[in-house]
Tab-separated table of C-alpha atoms and ligand atoms in Angstrom:
chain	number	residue	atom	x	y	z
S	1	UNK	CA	87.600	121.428	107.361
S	2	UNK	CA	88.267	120.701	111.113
S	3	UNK	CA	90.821	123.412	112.723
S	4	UNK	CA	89.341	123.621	116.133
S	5	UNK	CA	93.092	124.714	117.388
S	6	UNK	CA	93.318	127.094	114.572
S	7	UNK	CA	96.413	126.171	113.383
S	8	UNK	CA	97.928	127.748	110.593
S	9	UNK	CA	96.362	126.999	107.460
S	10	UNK	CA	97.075	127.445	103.791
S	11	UNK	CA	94.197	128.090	101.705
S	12	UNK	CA	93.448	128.439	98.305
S	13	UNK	CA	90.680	130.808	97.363
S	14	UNK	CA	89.918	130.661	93.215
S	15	UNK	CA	88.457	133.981	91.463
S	16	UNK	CA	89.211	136.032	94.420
S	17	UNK	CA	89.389	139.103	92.468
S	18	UNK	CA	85.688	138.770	91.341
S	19	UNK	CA	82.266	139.229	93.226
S	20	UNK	CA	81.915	136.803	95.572
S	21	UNK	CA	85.495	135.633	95.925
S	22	UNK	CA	86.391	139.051	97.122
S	23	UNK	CA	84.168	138.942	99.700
S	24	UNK	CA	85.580	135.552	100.847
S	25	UNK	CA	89.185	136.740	100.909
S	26	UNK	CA	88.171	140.090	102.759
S	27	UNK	CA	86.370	137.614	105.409
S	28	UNK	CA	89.235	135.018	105.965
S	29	UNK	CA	92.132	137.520	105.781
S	30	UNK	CA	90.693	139.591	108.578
S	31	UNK	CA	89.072	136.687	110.614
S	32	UNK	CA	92.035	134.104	110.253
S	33	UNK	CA	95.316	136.415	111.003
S	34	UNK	CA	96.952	132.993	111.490
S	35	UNK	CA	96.183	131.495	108.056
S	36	UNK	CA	97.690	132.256	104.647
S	37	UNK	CA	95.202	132.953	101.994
S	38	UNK	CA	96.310	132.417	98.502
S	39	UNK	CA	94.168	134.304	95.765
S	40	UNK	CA	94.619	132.715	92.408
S	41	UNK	CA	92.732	134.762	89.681
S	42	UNK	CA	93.275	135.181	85.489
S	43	UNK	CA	92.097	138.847	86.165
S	44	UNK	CA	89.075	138.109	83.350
S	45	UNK	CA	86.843	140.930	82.659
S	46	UNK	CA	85.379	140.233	85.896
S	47	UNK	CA	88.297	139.766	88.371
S	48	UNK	CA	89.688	143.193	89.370
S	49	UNK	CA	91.943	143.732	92.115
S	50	UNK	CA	90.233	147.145	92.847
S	51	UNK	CA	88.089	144.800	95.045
S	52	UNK	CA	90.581	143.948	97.678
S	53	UNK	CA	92.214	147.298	98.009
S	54	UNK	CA	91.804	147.144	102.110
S	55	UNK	CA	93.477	144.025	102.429
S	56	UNK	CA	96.406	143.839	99.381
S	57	UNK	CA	98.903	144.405	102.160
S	58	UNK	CA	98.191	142.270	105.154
S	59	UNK	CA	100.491	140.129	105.607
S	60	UNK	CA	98.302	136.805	105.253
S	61	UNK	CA	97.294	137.433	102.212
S	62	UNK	CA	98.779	136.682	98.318
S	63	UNK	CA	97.519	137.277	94.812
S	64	UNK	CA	98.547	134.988	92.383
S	65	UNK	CA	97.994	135.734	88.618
S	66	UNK	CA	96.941	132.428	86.931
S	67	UNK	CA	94.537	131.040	84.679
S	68	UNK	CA	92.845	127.759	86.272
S	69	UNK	CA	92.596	126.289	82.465
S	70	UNK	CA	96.630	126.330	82.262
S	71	UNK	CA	97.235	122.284	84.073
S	72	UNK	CA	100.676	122.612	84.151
S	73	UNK	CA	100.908	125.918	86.067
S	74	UNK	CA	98.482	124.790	88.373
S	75	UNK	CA	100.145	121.712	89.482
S	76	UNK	CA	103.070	124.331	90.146
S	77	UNK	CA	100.848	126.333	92.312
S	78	UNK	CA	99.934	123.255	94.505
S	79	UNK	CA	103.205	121.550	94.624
S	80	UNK	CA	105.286	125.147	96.074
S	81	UNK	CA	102.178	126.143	98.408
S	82	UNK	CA	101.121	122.352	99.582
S	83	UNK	CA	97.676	124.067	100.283
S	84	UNK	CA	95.453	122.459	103.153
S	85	UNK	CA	92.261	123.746	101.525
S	86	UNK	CA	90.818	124.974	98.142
S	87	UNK	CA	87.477	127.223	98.140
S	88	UNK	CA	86.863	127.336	94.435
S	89	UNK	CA	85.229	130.236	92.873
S	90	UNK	CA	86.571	130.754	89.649
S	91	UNK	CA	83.860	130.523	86.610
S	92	UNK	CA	82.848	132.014	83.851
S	93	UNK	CA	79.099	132.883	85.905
S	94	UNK	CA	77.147	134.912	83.845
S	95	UNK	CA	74.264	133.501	81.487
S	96	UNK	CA	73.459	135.173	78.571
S	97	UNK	CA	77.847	135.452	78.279
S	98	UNK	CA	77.120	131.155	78.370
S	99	UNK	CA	74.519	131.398	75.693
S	100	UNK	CA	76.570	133.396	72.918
S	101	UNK	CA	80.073	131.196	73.922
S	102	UNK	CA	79.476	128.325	75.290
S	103	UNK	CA	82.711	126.862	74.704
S	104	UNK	CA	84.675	129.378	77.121
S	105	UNK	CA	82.265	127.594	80.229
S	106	UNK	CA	83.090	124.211	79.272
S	107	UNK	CA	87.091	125.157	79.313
S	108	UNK	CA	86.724	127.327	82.780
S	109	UNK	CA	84.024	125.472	84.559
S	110	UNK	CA	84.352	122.025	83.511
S	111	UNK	CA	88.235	121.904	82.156
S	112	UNK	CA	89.410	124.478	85.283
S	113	UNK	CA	87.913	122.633	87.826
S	114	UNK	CA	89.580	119.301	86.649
S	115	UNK	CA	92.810	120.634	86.864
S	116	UNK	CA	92.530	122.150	90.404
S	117	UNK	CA	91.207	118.178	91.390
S	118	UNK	CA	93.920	116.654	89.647
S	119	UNK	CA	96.161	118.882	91.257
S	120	UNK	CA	94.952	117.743	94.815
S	121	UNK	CA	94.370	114.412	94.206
S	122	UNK	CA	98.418	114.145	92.991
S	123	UNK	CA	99.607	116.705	95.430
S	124	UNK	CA	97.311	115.534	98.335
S	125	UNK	CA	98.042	111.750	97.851
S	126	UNK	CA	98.383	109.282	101.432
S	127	UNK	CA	97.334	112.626	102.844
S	128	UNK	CA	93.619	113.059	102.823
S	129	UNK	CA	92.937	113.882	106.069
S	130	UNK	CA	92.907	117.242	107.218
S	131	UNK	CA	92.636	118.557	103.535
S	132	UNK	CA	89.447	119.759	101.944
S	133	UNK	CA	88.139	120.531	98.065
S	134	UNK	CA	85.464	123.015	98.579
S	135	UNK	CA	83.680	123.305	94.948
S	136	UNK	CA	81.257	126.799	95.287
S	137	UNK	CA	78.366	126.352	92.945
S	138	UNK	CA	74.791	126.950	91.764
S	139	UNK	CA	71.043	126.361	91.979
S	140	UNK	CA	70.936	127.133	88.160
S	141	UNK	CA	71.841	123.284	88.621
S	142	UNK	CA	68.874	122.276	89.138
S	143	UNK	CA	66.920	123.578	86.158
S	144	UNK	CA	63.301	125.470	86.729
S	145	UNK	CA	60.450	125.500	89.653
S	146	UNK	CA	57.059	125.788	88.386
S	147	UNK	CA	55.125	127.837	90.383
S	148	UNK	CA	55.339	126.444	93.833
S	149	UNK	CA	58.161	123.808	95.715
S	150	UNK	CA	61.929	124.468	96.514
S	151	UNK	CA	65.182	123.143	95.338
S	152	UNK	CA	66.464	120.456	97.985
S	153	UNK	CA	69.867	119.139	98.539
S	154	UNK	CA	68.279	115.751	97.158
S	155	UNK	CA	66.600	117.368	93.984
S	156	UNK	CA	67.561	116.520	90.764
S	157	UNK	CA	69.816	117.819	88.077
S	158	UNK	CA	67.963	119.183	85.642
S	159	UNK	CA	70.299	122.179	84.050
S	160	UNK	CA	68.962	124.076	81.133
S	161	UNK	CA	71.712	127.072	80.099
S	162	UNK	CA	75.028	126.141	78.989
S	163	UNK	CA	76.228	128.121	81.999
S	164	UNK	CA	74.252	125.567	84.431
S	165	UNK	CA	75.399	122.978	82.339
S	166	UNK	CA	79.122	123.862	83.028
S	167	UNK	CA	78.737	123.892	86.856
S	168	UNK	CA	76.731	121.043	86.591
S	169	UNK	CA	79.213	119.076	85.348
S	170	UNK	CA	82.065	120.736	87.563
S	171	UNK	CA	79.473	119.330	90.277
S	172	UNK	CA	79.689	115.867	88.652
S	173	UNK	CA	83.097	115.639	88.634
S	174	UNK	CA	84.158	117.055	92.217
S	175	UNK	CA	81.514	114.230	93.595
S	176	UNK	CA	83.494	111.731	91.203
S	177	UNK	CA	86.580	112.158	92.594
S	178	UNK	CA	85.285	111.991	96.170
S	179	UNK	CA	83.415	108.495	95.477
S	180	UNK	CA	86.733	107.383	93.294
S	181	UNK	CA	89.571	108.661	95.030
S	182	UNK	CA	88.247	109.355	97.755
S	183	UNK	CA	89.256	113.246	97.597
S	184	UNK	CA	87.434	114.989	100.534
S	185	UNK	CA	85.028	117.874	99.216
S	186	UNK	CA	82.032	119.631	99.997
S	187	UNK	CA	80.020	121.395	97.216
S	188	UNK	CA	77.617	124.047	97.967
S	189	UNK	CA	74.830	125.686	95.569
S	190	UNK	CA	73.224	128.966	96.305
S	191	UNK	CA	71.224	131.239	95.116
S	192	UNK	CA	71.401	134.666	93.265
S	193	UNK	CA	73.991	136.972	95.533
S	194	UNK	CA	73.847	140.790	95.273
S	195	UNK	CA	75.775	143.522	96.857
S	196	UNK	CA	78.940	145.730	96.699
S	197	UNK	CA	81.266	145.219	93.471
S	198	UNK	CA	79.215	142.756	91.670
S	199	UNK	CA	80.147	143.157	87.684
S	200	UNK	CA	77.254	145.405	86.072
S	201	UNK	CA	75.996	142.405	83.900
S	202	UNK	CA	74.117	140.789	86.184
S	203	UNK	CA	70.500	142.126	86.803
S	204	UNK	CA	71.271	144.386	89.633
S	205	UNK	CA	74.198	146.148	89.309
S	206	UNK	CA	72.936	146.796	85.887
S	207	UNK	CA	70.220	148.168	86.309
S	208	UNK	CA	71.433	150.334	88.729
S	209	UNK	CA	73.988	151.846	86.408
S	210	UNK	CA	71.308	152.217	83.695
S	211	UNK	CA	69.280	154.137	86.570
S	212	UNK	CA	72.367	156.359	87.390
S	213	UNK	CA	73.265	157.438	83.845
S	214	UNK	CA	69.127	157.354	82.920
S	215	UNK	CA	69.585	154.571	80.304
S	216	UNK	CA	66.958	151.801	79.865
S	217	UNK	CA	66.650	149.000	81.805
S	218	UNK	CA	66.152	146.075	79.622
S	219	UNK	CA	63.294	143.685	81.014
S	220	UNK	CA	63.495	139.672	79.522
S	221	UNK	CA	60.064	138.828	78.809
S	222	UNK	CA	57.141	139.775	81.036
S	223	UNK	CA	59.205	139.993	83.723
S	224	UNK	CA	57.557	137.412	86.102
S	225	UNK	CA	60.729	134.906	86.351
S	226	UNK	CA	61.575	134.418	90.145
S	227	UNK	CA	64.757	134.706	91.872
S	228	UNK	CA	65.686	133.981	95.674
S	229	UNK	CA	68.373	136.721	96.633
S	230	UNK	CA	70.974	136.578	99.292
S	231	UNK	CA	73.299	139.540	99.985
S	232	UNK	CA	76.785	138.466	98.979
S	233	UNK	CA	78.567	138.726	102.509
S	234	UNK	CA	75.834	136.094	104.101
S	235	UNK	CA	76.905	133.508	101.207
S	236	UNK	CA	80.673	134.213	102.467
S	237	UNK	CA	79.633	133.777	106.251
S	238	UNK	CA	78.553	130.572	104.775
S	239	UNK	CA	81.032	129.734	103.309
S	240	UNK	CA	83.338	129.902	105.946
S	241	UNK	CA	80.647	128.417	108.437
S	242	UNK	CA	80.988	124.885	105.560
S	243	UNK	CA	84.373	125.395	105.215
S	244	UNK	CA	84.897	125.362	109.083
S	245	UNK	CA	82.442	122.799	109.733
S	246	UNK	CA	80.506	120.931	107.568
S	247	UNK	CA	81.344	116.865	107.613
S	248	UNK	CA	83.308	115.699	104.152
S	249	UNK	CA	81.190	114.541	101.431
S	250	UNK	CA	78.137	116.729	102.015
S	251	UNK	CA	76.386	119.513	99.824
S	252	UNK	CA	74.784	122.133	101.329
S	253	UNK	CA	71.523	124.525	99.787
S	254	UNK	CA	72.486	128.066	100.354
S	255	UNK	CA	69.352	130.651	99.588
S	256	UNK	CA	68.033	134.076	101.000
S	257	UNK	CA	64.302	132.889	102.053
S	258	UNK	CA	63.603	135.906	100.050
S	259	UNK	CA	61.980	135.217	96.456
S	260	UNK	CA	61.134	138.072	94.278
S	261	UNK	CA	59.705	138.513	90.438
S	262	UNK	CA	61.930	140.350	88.479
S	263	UNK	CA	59.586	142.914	87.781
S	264	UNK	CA	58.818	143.337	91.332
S	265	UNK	CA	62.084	144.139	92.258
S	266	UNK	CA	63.283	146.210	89.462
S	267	UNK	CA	60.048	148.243	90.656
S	268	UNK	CA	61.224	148.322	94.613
S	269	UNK	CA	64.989	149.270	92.964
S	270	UNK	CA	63.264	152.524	91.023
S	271	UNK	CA	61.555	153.447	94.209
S	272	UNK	CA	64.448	153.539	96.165
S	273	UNK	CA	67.101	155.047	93.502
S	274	UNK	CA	64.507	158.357	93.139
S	275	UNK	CA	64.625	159.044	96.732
S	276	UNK	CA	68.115	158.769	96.543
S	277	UNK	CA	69.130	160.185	93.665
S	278	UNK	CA	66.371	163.017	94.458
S	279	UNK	CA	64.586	162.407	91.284
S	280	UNK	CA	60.733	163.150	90.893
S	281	UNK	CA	58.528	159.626	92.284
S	282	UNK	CA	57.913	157.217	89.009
S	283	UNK	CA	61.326	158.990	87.224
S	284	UNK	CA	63.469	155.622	87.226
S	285	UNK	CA	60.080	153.314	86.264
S	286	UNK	CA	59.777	155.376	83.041
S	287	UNK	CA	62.873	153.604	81.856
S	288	UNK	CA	61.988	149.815	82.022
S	289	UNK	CA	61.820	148.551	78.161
S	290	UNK	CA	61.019	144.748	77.591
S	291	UNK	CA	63.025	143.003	75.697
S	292	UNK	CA	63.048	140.195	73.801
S	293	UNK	CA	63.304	137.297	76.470
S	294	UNK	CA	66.749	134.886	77.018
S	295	UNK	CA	66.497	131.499	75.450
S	296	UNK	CA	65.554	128.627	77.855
S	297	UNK	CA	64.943	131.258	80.833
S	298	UNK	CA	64.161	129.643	84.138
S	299	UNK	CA	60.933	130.648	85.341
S	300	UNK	CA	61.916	130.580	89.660
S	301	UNK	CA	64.421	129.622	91.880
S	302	UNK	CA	63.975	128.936	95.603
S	303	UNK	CA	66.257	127.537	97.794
S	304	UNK	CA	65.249	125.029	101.080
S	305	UNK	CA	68.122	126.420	102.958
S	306	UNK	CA	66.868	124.298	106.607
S	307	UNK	CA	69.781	121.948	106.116
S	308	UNK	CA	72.718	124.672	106.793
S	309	UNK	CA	70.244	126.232	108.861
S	310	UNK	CA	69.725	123.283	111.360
S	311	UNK	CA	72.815	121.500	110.658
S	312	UNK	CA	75.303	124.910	110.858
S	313	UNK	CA	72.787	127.226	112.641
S	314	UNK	CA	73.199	129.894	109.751
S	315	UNK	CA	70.663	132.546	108.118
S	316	UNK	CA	70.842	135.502	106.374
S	317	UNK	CA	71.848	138.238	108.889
S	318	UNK	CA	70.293	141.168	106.501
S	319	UNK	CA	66.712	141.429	105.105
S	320	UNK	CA	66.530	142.230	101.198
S	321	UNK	CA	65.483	145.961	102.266
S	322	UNK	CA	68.636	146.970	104.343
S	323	UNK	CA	70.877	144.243	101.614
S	324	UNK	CA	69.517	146.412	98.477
S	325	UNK	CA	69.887	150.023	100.283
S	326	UNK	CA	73.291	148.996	101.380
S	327	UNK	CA	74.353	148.034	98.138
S	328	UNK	CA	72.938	151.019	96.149
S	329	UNK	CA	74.687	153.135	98.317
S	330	UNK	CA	78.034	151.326	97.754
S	331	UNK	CA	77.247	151.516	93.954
S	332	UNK	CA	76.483	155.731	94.293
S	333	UNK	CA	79.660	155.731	96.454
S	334	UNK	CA	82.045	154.042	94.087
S	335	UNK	CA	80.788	155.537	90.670
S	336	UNK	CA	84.574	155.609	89.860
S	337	UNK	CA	84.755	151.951	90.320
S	338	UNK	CA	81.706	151.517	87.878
S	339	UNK	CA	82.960	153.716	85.265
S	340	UNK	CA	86.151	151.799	85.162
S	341	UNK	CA	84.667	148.449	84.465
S	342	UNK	CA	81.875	149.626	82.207
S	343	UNK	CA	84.440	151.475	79.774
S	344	UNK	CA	86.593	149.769	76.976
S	345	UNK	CA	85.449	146.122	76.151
S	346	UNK	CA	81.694	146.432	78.098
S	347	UNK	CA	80.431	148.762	75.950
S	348	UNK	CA	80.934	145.448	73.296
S	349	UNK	CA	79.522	143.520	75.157
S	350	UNK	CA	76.470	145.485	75.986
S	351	UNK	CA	75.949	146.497	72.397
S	352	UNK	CA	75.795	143.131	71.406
S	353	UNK	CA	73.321	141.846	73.958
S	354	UNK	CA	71.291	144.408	73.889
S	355	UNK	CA	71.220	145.854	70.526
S	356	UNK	CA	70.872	149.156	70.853
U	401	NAD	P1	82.471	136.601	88.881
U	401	NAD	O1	82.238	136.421	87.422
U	401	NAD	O2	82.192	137.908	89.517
U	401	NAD	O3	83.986	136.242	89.238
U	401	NAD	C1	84.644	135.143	88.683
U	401	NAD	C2	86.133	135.292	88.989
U	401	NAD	O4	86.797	134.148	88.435
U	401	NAD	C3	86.763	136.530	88.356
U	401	NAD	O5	87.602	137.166	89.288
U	401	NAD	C4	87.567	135.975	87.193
U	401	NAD	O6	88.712	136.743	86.870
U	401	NAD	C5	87.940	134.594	87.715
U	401	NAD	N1	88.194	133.657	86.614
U	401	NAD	C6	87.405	133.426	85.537
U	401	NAD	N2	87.984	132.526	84.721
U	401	NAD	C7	89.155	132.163	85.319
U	401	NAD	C8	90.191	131.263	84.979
U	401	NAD	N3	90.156	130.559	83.841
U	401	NAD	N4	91.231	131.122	85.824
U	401	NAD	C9	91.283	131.828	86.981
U	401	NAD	N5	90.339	132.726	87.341
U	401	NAD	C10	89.286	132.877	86.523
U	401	NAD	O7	81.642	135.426	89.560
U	401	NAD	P2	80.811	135.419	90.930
U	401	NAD	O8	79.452	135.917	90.663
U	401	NAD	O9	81.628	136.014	92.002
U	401	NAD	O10	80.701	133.845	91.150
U	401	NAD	C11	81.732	133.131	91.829
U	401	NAD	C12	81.357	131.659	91.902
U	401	NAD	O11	80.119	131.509	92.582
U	401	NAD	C13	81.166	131.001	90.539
U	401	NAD	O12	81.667	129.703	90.595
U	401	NAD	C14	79.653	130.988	90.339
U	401	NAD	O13	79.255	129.924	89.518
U	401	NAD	C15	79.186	130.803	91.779
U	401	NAD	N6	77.863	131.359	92.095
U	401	NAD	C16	77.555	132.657	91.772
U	401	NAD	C17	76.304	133.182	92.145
U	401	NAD	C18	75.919	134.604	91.836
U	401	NAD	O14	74.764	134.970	92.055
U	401	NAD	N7	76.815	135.446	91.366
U	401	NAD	C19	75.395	132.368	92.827
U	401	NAD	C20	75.745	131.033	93.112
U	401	NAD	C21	76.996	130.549	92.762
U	402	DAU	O1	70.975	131.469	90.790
U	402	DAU	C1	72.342	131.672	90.894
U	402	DAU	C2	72.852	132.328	89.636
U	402	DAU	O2	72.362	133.648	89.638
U	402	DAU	C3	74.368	132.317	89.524
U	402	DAU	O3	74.822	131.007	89.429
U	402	DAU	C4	74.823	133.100	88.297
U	402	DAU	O4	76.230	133.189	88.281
U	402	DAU	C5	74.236	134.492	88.366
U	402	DAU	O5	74.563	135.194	87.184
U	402	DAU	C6	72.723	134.443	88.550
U	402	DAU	O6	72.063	133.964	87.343
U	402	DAU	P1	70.734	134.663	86.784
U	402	DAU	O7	70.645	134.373	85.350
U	402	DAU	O8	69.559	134.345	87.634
U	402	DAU	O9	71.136	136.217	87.079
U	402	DAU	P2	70.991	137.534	86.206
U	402	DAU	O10	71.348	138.674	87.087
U	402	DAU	O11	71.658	137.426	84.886
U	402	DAU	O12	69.415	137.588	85.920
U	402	DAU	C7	68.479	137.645	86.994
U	402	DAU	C8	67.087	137.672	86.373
U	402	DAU	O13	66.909	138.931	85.689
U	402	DAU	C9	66.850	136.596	85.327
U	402	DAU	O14	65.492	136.177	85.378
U	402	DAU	C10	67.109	137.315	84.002
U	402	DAU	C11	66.652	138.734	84.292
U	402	DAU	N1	67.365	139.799	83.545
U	402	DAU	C12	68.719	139.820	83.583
U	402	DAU	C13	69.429	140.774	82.880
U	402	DAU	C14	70.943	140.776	82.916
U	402	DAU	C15	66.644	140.764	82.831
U	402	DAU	O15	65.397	140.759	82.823
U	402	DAU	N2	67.352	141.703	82.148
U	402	DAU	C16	68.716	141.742	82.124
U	402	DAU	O16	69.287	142.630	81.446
């Protein structure tokens, strides 16, 4: 989206109240005072609005309570904001949730994401220019590397987790309506974020809690699967680099350069939590436990991120090193923040996947 005389503009940012989307709105409330940022977020189990304490109260900024999946209220939305731009976040985003209800991806992913494009096809119509659909997705799109290569903008779709197959066909259809209707989008797929107030489901966070309260910390398999990870506040500086920038039409790679096995890194996460948690050396590595693996569990992901690099100049601005001890501290900082999401309905959840 061009707004080289930074104009006031209305944007629509979807699951702002979760991981990623939080970090978004924190970025473009405090580096747009001229624009107004709309959050639109069902509050799921992983949306909480404990995440954008610091900026609740600027006055560029709105939370809107809605569920993506309701059409009608949608087409509200759009018709009394007449948005210039949609970053869309909201998902369902976490695997193994995809493999036990599959059903709930297809309705947020696939079914959500249609409304939000019918909504800006209808409301945007005669007036494409100057308006952008920017659909935020995955390399889980793209299936499994074997040992070596690295997922292109040109490689194919190859998705294997109900999960990947939700954004895959989100993907599908936001490139549809761009060749159909001509709807102006961008789509962008990156690879595993971390940091500050990520839900404690995903492999990091997790296992960090497990380390604080000296639970186990359930390994899949052997542990050699490979994951690229980028610290959650370069994917927003990317996002707003694409958003700001990028020609219509395009898809852009996002990826850390930074590929580690997953037993690798749970190791350099033990090391580090000791130290900090003055425990005795080899403490935290006494609690790894494999477990019995996820179905259909890519083996690697690796991003070619040169594209946004030459065409937008970006990289990662943190290595994983300073990313991880920055986010473990925000995680031993902000206990009260973890025991809040981990009581009531989690402690379902985690029973249930993990059995024990
Ligand atoms: P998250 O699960 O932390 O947050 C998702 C947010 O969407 C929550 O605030 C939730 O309340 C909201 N939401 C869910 N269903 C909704 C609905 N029906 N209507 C409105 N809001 C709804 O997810 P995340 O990890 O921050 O991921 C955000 C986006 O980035 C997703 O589209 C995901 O596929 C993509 N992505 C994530 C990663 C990653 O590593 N986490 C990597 C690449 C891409
Ligand atoms: O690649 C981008 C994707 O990264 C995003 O699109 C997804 O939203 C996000 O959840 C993430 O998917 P992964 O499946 O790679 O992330 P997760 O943290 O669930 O798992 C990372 C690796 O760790 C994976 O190989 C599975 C493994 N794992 C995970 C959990 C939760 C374990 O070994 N044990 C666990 O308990």
């Amino acid at each position: 989206m061009v707004n080289k005389d930074k104009n006031k503009l209305k944007v629509l940012i979807t699951g702002g109240a979760g991981f990623i989307g939080s970090h978004v709105v924190r970025l473009f409330v405090n580096k747009y005072p001229n624009y107004e940022i709309v959050n639109l977020d069902a509050l799921t189990y992983a949306g909480n609005l404990e995440n954008l304490k610091d900026v609740e109260n600027a006055s560029n900024y709105s939370f809107v309570k809605g569920d993506i999946t309701d059409a009608s209220f949608i087409h509200k939305i759009f018709s009394e904001y007449q948005f210039n731009g949609v970053i869309h976040l909201a998902a369902e985003s976490h695997v193994d949730r995809s493999i036990a209800d599959p059903l709930a991806f297809v309705k947020t992913n696939v079914i959500g994401t249609m409304n939000l494009l019918n909504a800006a096809k209808e409301n945007w119509k005669g007036q494409f220019e100057n308006k952008l659909f920017y659909h935020i997705s995955t390399d889980e799109v793209y299936g499994s590397l074997g040992e070596s290569g690295l997922f292109t903008e040109e490689t194919n779709y190859d998705p294997n987790s109900p999960y990947a197959a939700s954004k895959a066909s989100s993907d599908h259809f936001v490139r549809a309506y761009g060749e159909t209707y001509g709807l102006p989008y961008i789509i962008s797929n990156c690879s595993n974020n971390y940091g500050p107030n990520q839900f404690p489901e995903k492999l990091i966070p997790l296992f960090i809690h497990n380390i604080i309260q000296e639970q186990p910390l359930p390994v899949y398999g052997d542990g050699n699967y490979t994951r690229d990870w980028l610290f959650v506040i370069d994917h927003a500086r990317a996002i707003d680099l694409i958003f700001h920038n990028s020609e219509k039409n395009k898809t852009y790679n996002v990826g850390g350069f930074n590929e580690w096995k997953n037993i690798d890194l749970v190791g350099l996460l033990c090391r580090i939590m000791d130290k900090k948690l003055h425990r005795q050396e080899g403490a935290s590595s006494q609690l790894i436990t494999y477990v019995k693996d996820r179905p259909a569990h890519d083996l690697r992901y690796a991003i070619d991120a040169s594209k946004i690099n030459k065409d937008l100049g970006w990289r990662p601005s943190v290595t994983f090193e300073e990313g991880l001890e920055k986010t473990i501290d925000w995680y031993l900082e902000n206990q009260k923040w973890l025991k809040n999401v981990t009581s009531g309905a989690y402690q379902e959840y985690y029973k249930e996947q993990y059995k024990y």
